Amino acid sequence: MHVLCMIVARVIASLSFSMALLMGRVGGIEYKKPMQKKENVFSHSVVRGFQWIGAGMVSQALLKIGVLAALTRMVEPKEFGLLGIAFICTSCAERIGQIGIGPAFVQKNGIDDDDVRTAQVLSLASGFIIMLSLWAIAPLVADFFREPKVLPVLSVLAVGFVVDALVVVPDGILQRQLRFREIVRAETFSYILGPGVVGITGATLGYGVWALVGSHLVMKIFRAIMTRAVVVMPRGGRFTRMSAGALFSKGVGFSAGRILNFISLQGDNFVVGRILGSEMLGMYSRAYQLMAIPAMFVGQLFERVLFPALAQKQEDVLTMQRAFRASLEVSTMVALPVSIILYSLSDEVVSVLFGSRWLSISPVLSILALGVFCRTTYKCGDTVIRSQGEMFGYTTRQVWYTVIVFLGSWIGATWFGVIGVAWAVVAGTAVNYVLMTQLAARLIAMPYTSVLYSHLPGIWISICLGSVISWVLHPLRSLGLHPVFTLLAVGVVSLAVVALALTLGWALIRKTSSFELGARYLARRNGRGATARAM
């Protein structure tokens, strides 16, 4: 745990100033903001955005791991399975019903009061339609999965879509204005109040799956309240067909890709829930959620900061290349070491976080850990592709990803059980990473040799780390230490190995885009500080 947090913290520090510099002259839309010194304000906003989203990533990662560990120890696997089945439906409904209004609103070049009003109307209408649709199909879902208890769970969760609809436009405005401090505060505090307070309290009192459902709704409600409280919505504007058409044209493309991405991400849960049952789904989902934490928060960083910034610099090929190269470098230096640590220490991680009764998911976690790198790093290409508005290529690649994961999971579950599902997920994730990275490089005319070179620093660090961990882990385990002490010992060794690898590979590291951009940014910042002190 210590190692994961330290790695994430170091990466955030690097990414915050590296990306900030390469975005230095991006021209963005400051909705209802003064135009003077626009470029300086934008550059500063990007810097602060990476810092705030980065800090939010670390805090939310700690919170999520802690809450996940606490709830897993108090709630039975079958209860998690019921929630997992309901989430399959709600996740699909979210991607279909919102028709990509949020991303289309952020990506659109230039917005006015009519766009804001139109997006609000579309979001609210879709929210109510989704809620009513889920109420209608809830009995069918319960029958399909042979779980009658899913019906009330899904019906209550459906109410959350109306709450989400209230925050689509305010959240989009915050992203366009690069006001990431408000976004992070809303997400962090809502998570504390939801799963952190309501979820753990309800689980302690024995409410089981309803503790999980209540925490989810409370989190959505508080996030909506906090987000709308910091955004001044325009009172003018009206719903227009022209604005709706513009949002639909982009939104449908975003939505189609997101639907296919959902099927690929939830296809394994669907198969496990249908073939192996809700209890096995509850256990499998715990392992998958641990594996997905790095990808979730790195993806959030790219989605909330890099996507709106690059969307406003779509035609600047040089900036796009530098952003893509730097994001690949940093993601690889994070994801590959995390993958090695999680694979090597899956027994200890499960035992410390979930308790000994969950050790049966350790083999599943060790397999899924092999996909951490591809699951995380494909977000780099995903962000570039969507910022370019290349929805056809994006959707086509999501089709392949979906087919591999869904069919592979079905075959794997039928023949090999949950282990076969895990291998199918890893294979699909690897194919998706290759396809998305290839398309992103082609769109911005970036040579494939440059793409490959971007991975070298992370590969070098991972080789050093993996070699040492494989050498010291067996002697540590033979001492019969408590898993906590084994994790701490490996964490200390890993930090030393990473520091040594950075030192020995300095000639390689210092040539990376992220290092070069970061050094230039620090020099510029220190120069401004010296000038200010002299004055």
Short mmCIF file of C-alpha atoms in Angstrom, two decimals:
data_model
loop_
_atom_site.label_atom_id
_atom_site.label_comp_id
_atom_site.label_asym_id
_atom_site.label_seq_id
_atom_site.Cartn_x
_atom_site.Cartn_y
_atom_site.Cartn_z
CA MET A 1 0.00 0.00 0.00
CA HIS A 2 2.79 2.37 0.96
CA VAL A 3 4.56 1.67 -2.31
CA LEU A 4 1.46 2.31 -4.39
CA CYS A 5 0.75 5.63 -2.72
CA MET A 6 4.35 6.79 -3.02
CA ILE A 7 4.48 5.91 -6.70
CA VAL A 8 1.23 7.73 -7.40
CA ALA A 9 2.37 10.78 -5.45
CA ARG A 10 5.65 10.98 -7.37
CA VAL A 11 3.88 10.66 -10.68
CA ILE A 12 1.42 13.41 -9.85
CA ALA A 13 4.27 15.77 -9.05
CA SER A 14 5.92 14.98 -12.38
CA LEU A 15 2.79 15.09 -14.47
CA SER A 16 1.49 18.33 -12.96
CA PHE A 17 4.37 20.47 -14.18
CA SER A 18 5.18 18.47 -17.31
CA MET A 19 1.74 18.69 -18.82
CA ALA A 20 1.30 22.24 -17.61
CA LEU A 21 4.22 23.43 -19.70
CA LEU A 22 3.24 21.63 -22.86
CA MET A 23 -0.22 23.19 -22.53
CA GLY A 24 1.33 26.59 -21.92
CA ARG A 25 -0.16 28.37 -24.92
CA VAL A 26 -3.37 26.45 -25.35
CA GLY A 27 -6.23 28.79 -26.11
CA GLY A 28 -9.30 27.87 -24.12
CA ILE A 29 -12.80 29.17 -23.61
CA GLU A 30 -13.22 30.96 -20.32
CA TYR A 31 -16.98 30.91 -19.92
CA LYS A 32 -18.02 34.30 -18.52
CA LYS A 33 -14.45 35.10 -17.48
CA PRO A 34 -12.42 38.24 -18.27
CA MET A 35 -10.39 38.08 -21.48
CA GLN A 36 -7.33 40.01 -20.32
CA LYS A 37 -4.17 38.01 -19.85
CA LYS A 38 -6.09 35.02 -21.13
CA GLU A 39 -3.12 32.86 -22.01
CA ASN A 40 -1.41 33.42 -18.67
CA VAL A 41 -4.62 32.62 -16.82
CA PHE A 42 -5.12 29.48 -18.89
CA SER A 43 -1.55 28.26 -18.36
CA HIS A 44 -1.82 28.84 -14.63
CA SER A 45 -5.19 27.07 -14.58
CA VAL A 46 -3.73 23.99 -16.24
CA VAL A 47 -0.89 23.90 -13.71
CA ARG A 48 -3.31 24.19 -10.83
CA GLY A 49 -5.61 21.70 -12.50
CA PHE A 50 -3.00 18.96 -12.56
CA GLN A 51 -1.99 19.74 -9.02
CA TRP A 52 -5.56 19.67 -7.70
CA ILE A 53 -6.65 16.62 -9.68
CA GLY A 54 -3.37 14.94 -8.73
CA ALA A 55 -3.87 15.67 -5.05
CA GLY A 56 -7.44 14.46 -5.40
CA MET A 57 -6.22 11.24 -6.99
CA VAL A 58 -3.93 10.46 -4.08
CA SER A 59 -6.53 11.31 -1.44
CA GLN A 60 -9.29 9.42 -3.23
CA ALA A 61 -7.02 6.42 -3.79
CA LEU A 62 -6.30 6.28 -0.06
CA LEU A 63 -9.98 6.74 0.75
CA LYS A 64 -11.12 4.18 -1.79
CA ILE A 65 -8.67 1.53 -0.64
CA GLY A 66 -9.54 2.14 3.00
CA VAL A 67 -13.31 2.12 2.43
CA LEU A 68 -13.04 -0.89 0.12
CA ALA A 69 -11.12 -2.80 2.78
CA ALA A 70 -13.58 -1.86 5.53
CA LEU A 71 -16.72 -2.69 3.55
CA THR A 72 -15.30 -5.96 2.24
CA ARG A 73 -14.70 -7.15 5.78
CA MET A 74 -18.27 -6.30 6.88
CA VAL A 75 -20.38 -7.17 3.82
CA GLU A 76 -20.84 -10.68 2.43
CA PRO A 77 -19.69 -11.54 -1.13
CA LYS A 78 -23.28 -12.22 -2.22
CA GLU A 79 -24.28 -8.67 -1.24
CA PHE A 80 -21.49 -7.26 -3.41
CA GLY A 81 -22.69 -9.55 -6.18
CA LEU A 82 -26.20 -8.09 -6.01
CA LEU A 83 -24.77 -4.59 -6.28
CA GLY A 84 -22.53 -5.73 -9.13
CA ILE A 85 -25.51 -7.02 -11.13
CA ALA A 86 -27.36 -3.74 -10.57
CA PHE A 87 -24.27 -1.76 -11.61
CA ILE A 88 -24.12 -3.66 -14.90
CA CYS A 89 -27.54 -2.23 -15.78
CA THR A 90 -26.95 1.27 -14.43
CA SER A 91 -23.59 1.59 -16.18
CA CYS A 92 -25.12 0.57 -19.49
CA ALA A 93 -28.05 2.93 -18.99
CA GLU A 94 -25.71 5.80 -18.19
CA ARG A 95 -23.83 5.44 -21.45
CA ILE A 96 -26.95 4.98 -23.56
CA GLY A 97 -29.21 7.54 -21.93
CA GLN A 98 -26.85 10.50 -21.54
CA ILE A 99 -26.05 10.29 -25.31
CA GLY A 100 -22.62 11.78 -24.67
CA ILE A 101 -23.96 15.23 -23.74
CA GLY A 102 -21.28 15.85 -21.10
CA PRO A 103 -18.20 15.12 -23.28
CA ALA A 104 -19.79 16.83 -26.29
CA PHE A 105 -20.45 19.96 -24.21
CA VAL A 106 -16.79 20.05 -23.06
CA GLN A 107 -15.37 19.32 -26.53
CA LYS A 108 -17.54 21.81 -28.45
CA ASN A 109 -15.71 24.82 -29.86
CA GLY A 110 -17.48 27.82 -28.38
CA ILE A 111 -20.59 27.75 -26.21
CA ASP A 112 -23.30 30.29 -25.49
CA ASP A 113 -26.35 30.53 -23.24
CA ASP A 114 -28.45 28.54 -25.72
CA ASP A 115 -25.94 25.68 -25.59
CA VAL A 116 -26.07 25.66 -21.81
CA ARG A 117 -29.87 25.66 -21.71
CA THR A 118 -30.12 22.99 -24.40
CA ALA A 119 -27.63 20.73 -22.66
CA GLN A 120 -29.54 21.13 -19.39
CA VAL A 121 -32.84 20.15 -20.99
CA LEU A 122 -31.35 17.15 -22.78
CA SER A 123 -29.60 15.95 -19.63
CA LEU A 124 -32.69 16.21 -17.43
CA ALA A 125 -34.88 14.54 -20.03
CA SER A 126 -32.45 11.66 -20.42
CA GLY A 127 -32.16 11.32 -16.63
CA PHE A 128 -35.90 10.83 -16.20
CA ILE A 129 -36.11 8.50 -19.20
CA ILE A 130 -33.31 6.33 -17.81
CA MET A 131 -34.95 6.16 -14.38
CA LEU A 132 -38.31 5.10 -15.80
CA SER A 133 -36.68 2.61 -18.17
CA LEU A 134 -34.76 0.94 -15.35
CA TRP A 135 -37.92 0.68 -13.28
CA ALA A 136 -39.57 -1.07 -16.23
CA ILE A 137 -36.81 -3.61 -16.90
CA ALA A 138 -35.87 -4.31 -13.26
CA PRO A 139 -38.13 -7.42 -13.06
CA LEU A 140 -36.62 -8.77 -16.29
CA VAL A 141 -33.10 -8.26 -14.96
CA ALA A 142 -33.96 -10.08 -11.73
CA ASP A 143 -35.37 -13.01 -13.71
CA PHE A 144 -32.41 -13.16 -16.09
CA PHE A 145 -29.82 -13.35 -13.32
CA ARG A 146 -32.13 -15.48 -11.15
CA GLU A 147 -31.76 -12.98 -8.29
CA PRO A 148 -35.12 -11.54 -7.05
CA LYS A 149 -33.31 -9.26 -4.58
CA VAL A 150 -31.83 -7.30 -7.48
CA LEU A 151 -35.24 -5.77 -8.33
CA PRO A 152 -35.51 -3.30 -5.41
CA VAL A 153 -31.77 -2.57 -5.51
CA LEU A 154 -31.88 -1.59 -9.18
CA SER A 155 -35.09 0.42 -8.70
CA VAL A 156 -33.56 2.56 -5.96
CA LEU A 157 -30.27 3.08 -7.81
CA ALA A 158 -32.24 4.32 -10.82
CA VAL A 159 -33.17 7.48 -8.90
CA GLY A 160 -29.52 8.51 -9.02
CA PHE A 161 -29.79 9.28 -12.74
CA VAL A 162 -32.02 12.26 -12.10
CA VAL A 163 -29.45 13.52 -9.60
CA ASP A 164 -26.65 12.99 -12.14
CA ALA A 165 -28.60 14.92 -14.77
CA LEU A 166 -28.55 18.01 -12.56
CA VAL A 167 -24.75 18.10 -12.54
CA VAL A 168 -23.84 17.30 -16.18
CA VAL A 169 -23.77 20.93 -17.37
CA PRO A 170 -22.29 22.53 -14.21
CA ASP A 171 -19.52 19.93 -14.23
CA GLY A 172 -18.88 20.61 -17.93
CA ILE A 173 -18.61 24.34 -17.26
CA LEU A 174 -16.09 23.71 -14.47
CA GLN A 175 -14.01 21.58 -16.84
CA ARG A 176 -14.13 24.21 -19.59
CA GLN A 177 -13.02 26.87 -17.11
CA LEU A 178 -10.35 24.51 -15.72
CA ARG A 179 -11.71 25.04 -12.19
CA PHE A 180 -10.41 21.73 -10.92
CA ARG A 181 -10.22 22.74 -7.28
CA GLU A 182 -14.02 22.77 -7.10
CA ILE A 183 -14.27 19.45 -8.94
CA VAL A 184 -11.84 17.73 -6.59
CA ARG A 185 -13.51 19.12 -3.48
CA ALA A 186 -16.94 17.96 -4.58
CA GLU A 187 -15.75 14.46 -5.49
CA THR A 188 -13.60 13.97 -2.40
CA PHE A 189 -16.08 15.21 0.19
CA SER A 190 -18.99 13.40 -1.44
CA TYR A 191 -17.00 10.16 -1.32
CA ILE A 192 -16.20 10.73 2.35
CA LEU A 193 -19.85 11.36 3.21
CA GLY A 194 -21.17 8.58 0.97
CA PRO A 195 -19.16 5.34 1.14
CA GLY A 196 -16.94 6.65 3.93
CA VAL A 197 -19.66 7.60 6.45
CA VAL A 198 -22.99 6.22 5.25
CA GLY A 199 -21.56 3.04 3.74
CA ILE A 200 -19.39 1.99 6.66
CA THR A 201 -22.02 3.00 9.25
CA GLY A 202 -24.73 1.06 7.44
CA ALA A 203 -22.50 -2.00 7.04
CA THR A 204 -21.63 -1.87 10.75
CA LEU A 205 -25.34 -1.83 11.60
CA GLY A 206 -25.89 -4.88 9.39
CA TYR A 207 -27.77 -3.34 6.46
CA GLY A 208 -25.71 -5.29 3.91
CA VAL A 209 -26.37 -4.36 0.32
CA TRP A 210 -28.57 -1.41 1.35
CA ALA A 211 -25.61 0.17 3.07
CA LEU A 212 -23.84 0.08 -0.32
CA VAL A 213 -26.88 1.41 -2.19
CA GLY A 214 -27.45 4.23 0.31
CA SER A 215 -23.81 5.28 0.23
CA HIS A 216 -23.92 5.43 -3.56
CA LEU A 217 -26.96 7.71 -3.62
CA VAL A 218 -25.67 9.97 -0.85
CA MET A 219 -22.40 10.39 -2.74
CA LYS A 220 -24.26 11.46 -5.90
CA ILE A 221 -26.53 13.88 -4.00
CA PHE A 222 -23.71 15.65 -2.16
CA ARG A 223 -21.60 15.89 -5.31
CA ALA A 224 -24.51 17.50 -7.16
CA ILE A 225 -25.12 19.97 -4.33
CA MET A 226 -21.46 20.98 -4.03
CA THR A 227 -20.97 21.29 -7.79
CA ARG A 228 -24.04 23.41 -8.44
CA ALA A 229 -23.19 25.63 -5.47
CA VAL A 230 -19.98 26.88 -7.13
CA VAL A 231 -21.31 27.40 -10.67
CA VAL A 232 -23.34 30.45 -11.65
CA MET A 233 -25.72 29.16 -14.31
CA PRO A 234 -26.90 31.68 -16.93
CA ARG A 235 -30.54 32.72 -16.59
CA GLY A 236 -30.95 33.44 -20.27
CA GLY A 237 -30.76 31.13 -23.20
CA ARG A 238 -33.30 28.80 -24.70
CA PHE A 239 -33.54 25.32 -26.10
CA THR A 240 -32.75 25.37 -29.83
CA ARG A 241 -32.72 22.66 -32.48
CA MET A 242 -29.42 23.92 -33.83
CA SER A 243 -27.68 23.60 -30.48
CA ALA A 244 -29.30 20.22 -29.84
CA GLY A 245 -28.19 18.99 -33.24
CA ALA A 246 -24.60 20.10 -32.65
CA LEU A 247 -24.50 18.35 -29.27
CA PHE A 248 -26.19 15.24 -30.66
CA SER A 249 -23.79 14.95 -33.59
CA LYS A 250 -20.80 14.79 -31.26
CA GLY A 251 -22.62 13.16 -28.38
CA VAL A 252 -23.83 10.14 -30.34
CA GLY A 253 -20.27 9.37 -31.41
CA PHE A 254 -19.03 9.68 -27.84
CA SER A 255 -21.96 7.61 -26.60
CA ALA A 256 -21.45 4.81 -29.13
CA GLY A 257 -17.82 4.44 -28.16
CA ARG A 258 -18.66 4.59 -24.46
CA ILE A 259 -21.38 1.94 -24.86
CA LEU A 260 -18.93 -0.45 -26.46
CA ASN A 261 -16.33 0.43 -23.85
CA PHE A 262 -18.92 -0.32 -21.18
CA ILE A 263 -19.70 -3.73 -22.68
CA SER A 264 -16.03 -4.59 -22.69
CA LEU A 265 -15.54 -3.33 -19.11
CA GLN A 266 -18.73 -4.94 -17.78
CA GLY A 267 -18.87 -7.96 -20.07
CA ASP A 268 -16.83 -10.05 -17.66
CA ASN A 269 -19.15 -9.11 -14.77
CA PHE A 270 -22.17 -10.01 -16.89
CA VAL A 271 -20.71 -13.42 -17.72
CA VAL A 272 -19.62 -14.17 -14.15
CA GLY A 273 -23.00 -13.11 -12.73
CA ARG A 274 -24.96 -15.13 -15.29
CA ILE A 275 -22.86 -18.30 -15.38
CA LEU A 276 -21.08 -18.46 -12.01
CA GLY A 277 -23.62 -16.67 -9.78
CA SER A 278 -23.84 -13.53 -7.68
CA GLU A 279 -21.55 -14.78 -4.89
CA MET A 280 -18.70 -15.47 -7.32
CA LEU A 281 -19.39 -12.10 -8.96
CA GLY A 282 -19.01 -10.43 -5.57
CA MET A 283 -15.62 -12.06 -5.07
CA TYR A 284 -14.43 -11.43 -8.63
CA SER A 285 -15.48 -7.77 -8.47
CA ARG A 286 -13.29 -7.19 -5.39
CA ALA A 287 -10.21 -8.42 -7.25
CA TYR A 288 -11.06 -6.43 -10.37
CA GLN A 289 -11.68 -3.25 -8.38
CA LEU A 290 -8.21 -3.45 -6.84
CA MET A 291 -6.66 -3.92 -10.27
CA ALA A 292 -8.64 -1.00 -11.72
CA ILE A 293 -7.73 1.59 -9.08
CA PRO A 294 -4.57 2.88 -10.87
CA ALA A 295 -6.39 3.07 -14.21
CA MET A 296 -9.39 4.75 -12.63
CA PHE A 297 -7.46 7.63 -11.14
CA VAL A 298 -4.98 8.10 -13.99
CA GLY A 299 -7.97 8.09 -16.33
CA GLN A 300 -9.67 10.70 -14.18
CA LEU A 301 -6.59 12.92 -14.41
CA PHE A 302 -6.55 12.68 -18.21
CA GLU A 303 -10.34 13.01 -18.54
CA ARG A 304 -10.70 16.04 -16.31
CA VAL A 305 -7.57 18.03 -17.25
CA LEU A 306 -5.88 16.76 -20.40
CA PHE A 307 -9.03 16.12 -22.47
CA PRO A 308 -10.57 19.62 -22.18
CA ALA A 309 -7.13 21.22 -22.70
CA LEU A 310 -6.26 19.16 -25.79
CA ALA A 311 -9.76 19.55 -27.18
CA GLN A 312 -9.01 23.28 -27.44
CA LYS A 313 -5.69 22.64 -29.18
CA GLN A 314 -6.83 20.02 -31.67
CA GLU A 315 -4.91 21.33 -34.68
CA ASP A 316 -1.55 21.94 -32.98
CA VAL A 317 0.24 18.73 -33.96
CA LEU A 318 3.42 19.52 -32.02
CA THR A 319 1.53 20.10 -28.78
CA MET A 320 -0.49 16.93 -29.29
CA GLN A 321 2.66 14.88 -29.87
CA ARG A 322 4.42 16.25 -26.81
CA ALA A 323 1.35 15.67 -24.66
CA PHE A 324 0.92 12.09 -25.89
CA ARG A 325 4.60 11.26 -25.46
CA ALA A 326 4.78 12.68 -21.95
CA SER A 327 1.58 10.94 -20.87
CA LEU A 328 2.87 7.60 -22.18
CA GLU A 329 6.15 8.05 -20.33
CA VAL A 330 4.56 8.87 -17.01
CA SER A 331 1.82 6.25 -17.28
CA THR A 332 4.35 3.53 -18.07
CA MET A 333 6.57 4.55 -15.15
CA VAL A 334 3.54 4.20 -12.86
CA ALA A 335 1.56 1.29 -14.25
CA LEU A 336 4.33 -1.23 -14.94
CA PRO A 337 5.84 -1.10 -11.42
CA VAL A 338 2.36 -1.24 -9.87
CA SER A 339 1.56 -4.27 -12.02
CA ILE A 340 4.70 -6.06 -10.85
CA ILE A 341 4.06 -5.26 -7.18
CA LEU A 342 0.42 -6.33 -7.31
CA TYR A 343 1.28 -9.54 -9.16
CA SER A 344 4.07 -10.48 -6.76
CA LEU A 345 2.24 -9.59 -3.54
CA SER A 346 -1.35 -10.54 -4.36
CA ASP A 347 -1.59 -12.88 -1.33
CA GLU A 348 -0.37 -10.22 1.08
CA VAL A 349 -2.54 -7.47 -0.44
CA VAL A 350 -5.71 -9.57 -0.22
CA SER A 351 -4.92 -10.73 3.30
CA VAL A 352 -4.24 -7.23 4.62
CA LEU A 353 -7.11 -5.45 2.90
CA PHE A 354 -9.87 -8.05 2.87
CA GLY A 355 -8.90 -10.67 5.43
CA SER A 356 -7.99 -14.33 5.14
CA ARG A 357 -11.48 -15.46 4.10
CA TRP A 358 -10.96 -13.70 0.75
CA LEU A 359 -7.65 -15.39 -0.09
CA SER A 360 -9.40 -17.48 -2.75
CA ILE A 361 -9.44 -14.40 -5.02
CA SER A 362 -5.65 -14.03 -4.83
CA PRO A 363 -4.99 -16.10 -8.01
CA VAL A 364 -7.56 -13.97 -9.85
CA LEU A 365 -5.91 -10.77 -8.64
CA SER A 366 -2.45 -11.96 -9.69
CA ILE A 367 -3.74 -12.60 -13.23
CA LEU A 368 -5.62 -9.31 -13.44
CA ALA A 369 -2.50 -7.52 -12.20
CA LEU A 370 -0.86 -8.41 -15.52
CA GLY A 371 -3.37 -6.10 -17.17
CA VAL A 372 -2.75 -3.05 -14.98
CA PHE A 373 -0.28 -1.54 -17.45
CA CYS A 374 -2.52 -1.86 -20.53
CA ARG A 375 -5.67 -0.97 -18.56
CA THR A 376 -4.02 2.26 -17.38
CA THR A 377 -1.91 3.33 -20.36
CA TYR A 378 -4.59 2.96 -23.02
CA LYS A 379 -6.13 6.07 -21.43
CA CYS A 380 -3.36 8.12 -23.07
CA GLY A 381 -4.47 7.17 -26.56
CA ASP A 382 -8.13 7.37 -25.58
CA THR A 383 -7.71 11.01 -24.51
CA VAL A 384 -5.91 12.02 -27.71
CA ILE A 385 -8.45 10.27 -29.96
CA ARG A 386 -11.47 11.87 -28.29
CA SER A 387 -9.84 15.31 -28.23
CA GLN A 388 -9.42 14.96 -32.00
CA GLY A 389 -13.08 13.99 -32.37
CA GLU A 390 -12.18 10.78 -34.25
CA MET A 391 -15.25 8.85 -33.19
CA PHE A 392 -15.38 6.31 -36.05
CA GLY A 393 -11.91 4.91 -35.41
CA TYR A 394 -12.55 5.02 -31.67
CA THR A 395 -15.81 3.09 -32.01
CA THR A 396 -14.31 0.51 -34.38
CA ARG A 397 -11.55 -0.33 -31.93
CA GLN A 398 -14.02 -0.58 -29.09
CA VAL A 399 -15.90 -3.20 -31.13
CA TRP A 400 -12.81 -5.42 -31.22
CA TYR A 401 -12.18 -4.84 -27.52
CA THR A 402 -15.78 -5.76 -26.71
CA VAL A 403 -15.80 -8.93 -28.81
CA ILE A 404 -12.57 -10.24 -27.29
CA VAL A 405 -13.58 -9.56 -23.68
CA PHE A 406 -17.17 -10.78 -23.95
CA LEU A 407 -16.58 -13.94 -25.98
CA GLY A 408 -13.33 -14.68 -24.15
CA SER A 409 -15.03 -14.31 -20.78
CA TRP A 410 -17.92 -16.56 -21.82
CA ILE A 411 -15.58 -19.29 -23.06
CA GLY A 412 -13.26 -18.86 -20.09
CA ALA A 413 -16.08 -19.03 -17.54
CA THR A 414 -17.57 -22.11 -19.20
CA TRP A 415 -14.33 -24.07 -19.34
CA PHE A 416 -12.06 -22.68 -16.63
CA GLY A 417 -14.28 -20.70 -14.26
CA VAL A 418 -13.32 -17.28 -12.94
CA ILE A 419 -9.62 -17.84 -13.81
CA GLY A 420 -10.54 -18.12 -17.48
CA VAL A 421 -12.49 -14.85 -17.24
CA ALA A 422 -9.47 -13.09 -15.77
CA TRP A 423 -7.22 -14.24 -18.63
CA ALA A 424 -9.78 -13.10 -21.20
CA VAL A 425 -9.89 -9.64 -19.60
CA VAL A 426 -6.10 -9.35 -19.69
CA ALA A 427 -5.99 -10.38 -23.36
CA GLY A 428 -8.72 -7.94 -24.34
CA THR A 429 -7.08 -5.11 -22.42
CA ALA A 430 -3.76 -5.74 -24.19
CA VAL A 431 -5.38 -5.68 -27.63
CA ASN A 432 -7.28 -2.49 -26.79
CA TYR A 433 -4.09 -0.78 -25.62
CA VAL A 434 -2.28 -1.59 -28.87
CA LEU A 435 -5.19 -0.50 -31.07
CA MET A 436 -5.85 2.75 -29.22
CA THR A 437 -2.17 3.72 -29.06
CA GLN A 438 -1.73 3.00 -32.77
CA LEU A 439 -4.72 5.15 -33.74
CA ALA A 440 -3.67 8.04 -31.50
CA ALA A 441 -0.14 8.03 -32.96
CA ARG A 442 -1.53 7.99 -36.50
CA LEU A 443 -3.93 10.87 -35.87
CA ILE A 444 -1.17 13.18 -34.66
CA ALA A 445 1.49 11.91 -37.11
CA MET A 446 3.72 10.60 -34.34
CA PRO A 447 6.32 7.98 -35.42
CA TYR A 448 5.86 4.54 -33.89
CA THR A 449 9.53 4.54 -32.90
CA SER A 450 8.83 7.57 -30.73
CA VAL A 451 5.90 5.72 -29.15
CA LEU A 452 8.11 2.76 -28.35
CA TYR A 453 10.85 4.99 -26.96
CA SER A 454 8.33 6.58 -24.60
CA HIS A 455 8.00 3.22 -22.83
CA LEU A 456 11.71 2.63 -22.21
CA PRO A 457 12.07 4.49 -18.87
CA GLY A 458 9.16 2.58 -17.35
CA ILE A 459 10.42 -0.73 -18.74
CA TRP A 460 13.87 -0.11 -17.30
CA ILE A 461 12.49 0.69 -13.84
CA SER A 462 10.19 -2.33 -13.95
CA ILE A 463 12.97 -4.74 -14.92
CA CYS A 464 15.06 -3.58 -11.99
CA LEU A 465 12.09 -3.70 -9.61
CA GLY A 466 10.85 -7.11 -10.74
CA SER A 467 14.31 -8.66 -10.50
CA VAL A 468 14.86 -7.50 -6.93
CA ILE A 469 11.35 -8.38 -5.72
CA SER A 470 11.63 -11.91 -7.10
CA TRP A 471 14.97 -12.23 -5.28
CA VAL A 472 13.86 -10.97 -1.84
CA LEU A 473 10.23 -12.11 -1.65
CA HIS A 474 10.80 -15.81 -0.98
CA PRO A 475 13.25 -15.21 1.92
CA LEU A 476 10.79 -12.71 3.44
CA ARG A 477 7.91 -15.16 3.22
CA SER A 478 10.03 -17.94 4.70
CA LEU A 479 10.45 -15.85 7.86
CA GLY A 480 6.73 -16.24 8.56
CA LEU A 481 6.15 -12.49 8.98
CA HIS A 482 2.68 -11.00 9.16
CA PRO A 483 1.58 -9.87 5.66
CA VAL A 484 1.67 -6.24 6.80
CA PHE A 485 5.37 -6.45 7.61
CA THR A 486 6.06 -8.25 4.34
CA LEU A 487 4.37 -5.43 2.44
CA LEU A 488 6.29 -2.79 4.38
CA ALA A 489 9.61 -4.56 3.81
CA VAL A 490 8.99 -4.93 0.08
CA GLY A 491 7.85 -1.30 -0.02
CA VAL A 492 11.12 -0.06 1.46
CA VAL A 493 13.14 -2.26 -0.90
CA SER A 494 11.06 -1.12 -3.88
CA LEU A 495 11.63 2.56 -3.14
CA ALA A 496 15.37 1.96 -2.92
CA VAL A 497 15.32 0.00 -6.20
CA VAL A 498 13.35 2.70 -8.01
CA ALA A 499 15.75 5.38 -6.76
CA LEU A 500 18.72 3.29 -7.90
CA ALA A 501 17.12 2.57 -11.28
CA LEU A 502 16.50 6.28 -11.82
CA THR A 503 20.12 7.01 -10.95
CA LEU A 504 21.58 4.30 -13.19
CA GLY A 505 19.20 5.15 -16.03
CA TRP A 506 19.68 8.91 -15.73
CA ALA A 507 20.93 9.21 -19.30
CA LEU A 508 17.67 7.67 -20.48
CA ILE A 509 15.35 9.49 -18.06
CA ARG A 510 16.71 12.96 -18.72
CA LYS A 511 15.94 12.63 -22.45
CA THR A 512 12.24 12.03 -21.92
CA SER A 513 9.67 14.66 -22.82
CA SER A 514 8.21 14.68 -19.32
CA PHE A 515 11.61 15.35 -17.73
CA GLU A 516 12.55 18.02 -20.28
CA LEU A 517 9.22 19.81 -19.94
CA GLY A 518 9.30 19.54 -16.17
CA ALA A 519 12.81 20.97 -15.96
CA ARG A 520 11.87 23.89 -18.18
CA TYR A 521 8.75 24.58 -16.15
CA LEU A 522 10.67 24.53 -12.85
CA ALA A 523 13.32 26.82 -14.29
CA ARG A 524 10.65 29.23 -15.46
CA ARG A 525 8.87 29.15 -12.10
CA ASN A 526 12.10 29.64 -10.16
CA GLY A 527 12.99 32.52 -12.44
CA ARG A 528 9.68 34.22 -11.70
CA GLY A 529 10.23 33.65 -8.00
CA ALA A 530 13.70 35.19 -8.14
CA THR A 531 12.36 38.18 -10.04
CA ALA A 532 9.62 38.70 -7.50
CA ARG A 533 12.09 38.55 -4.62
CA ALA A 534 14.38 41.03 -6.36
CA MET A 535 11.49 43.45 -6.71
#
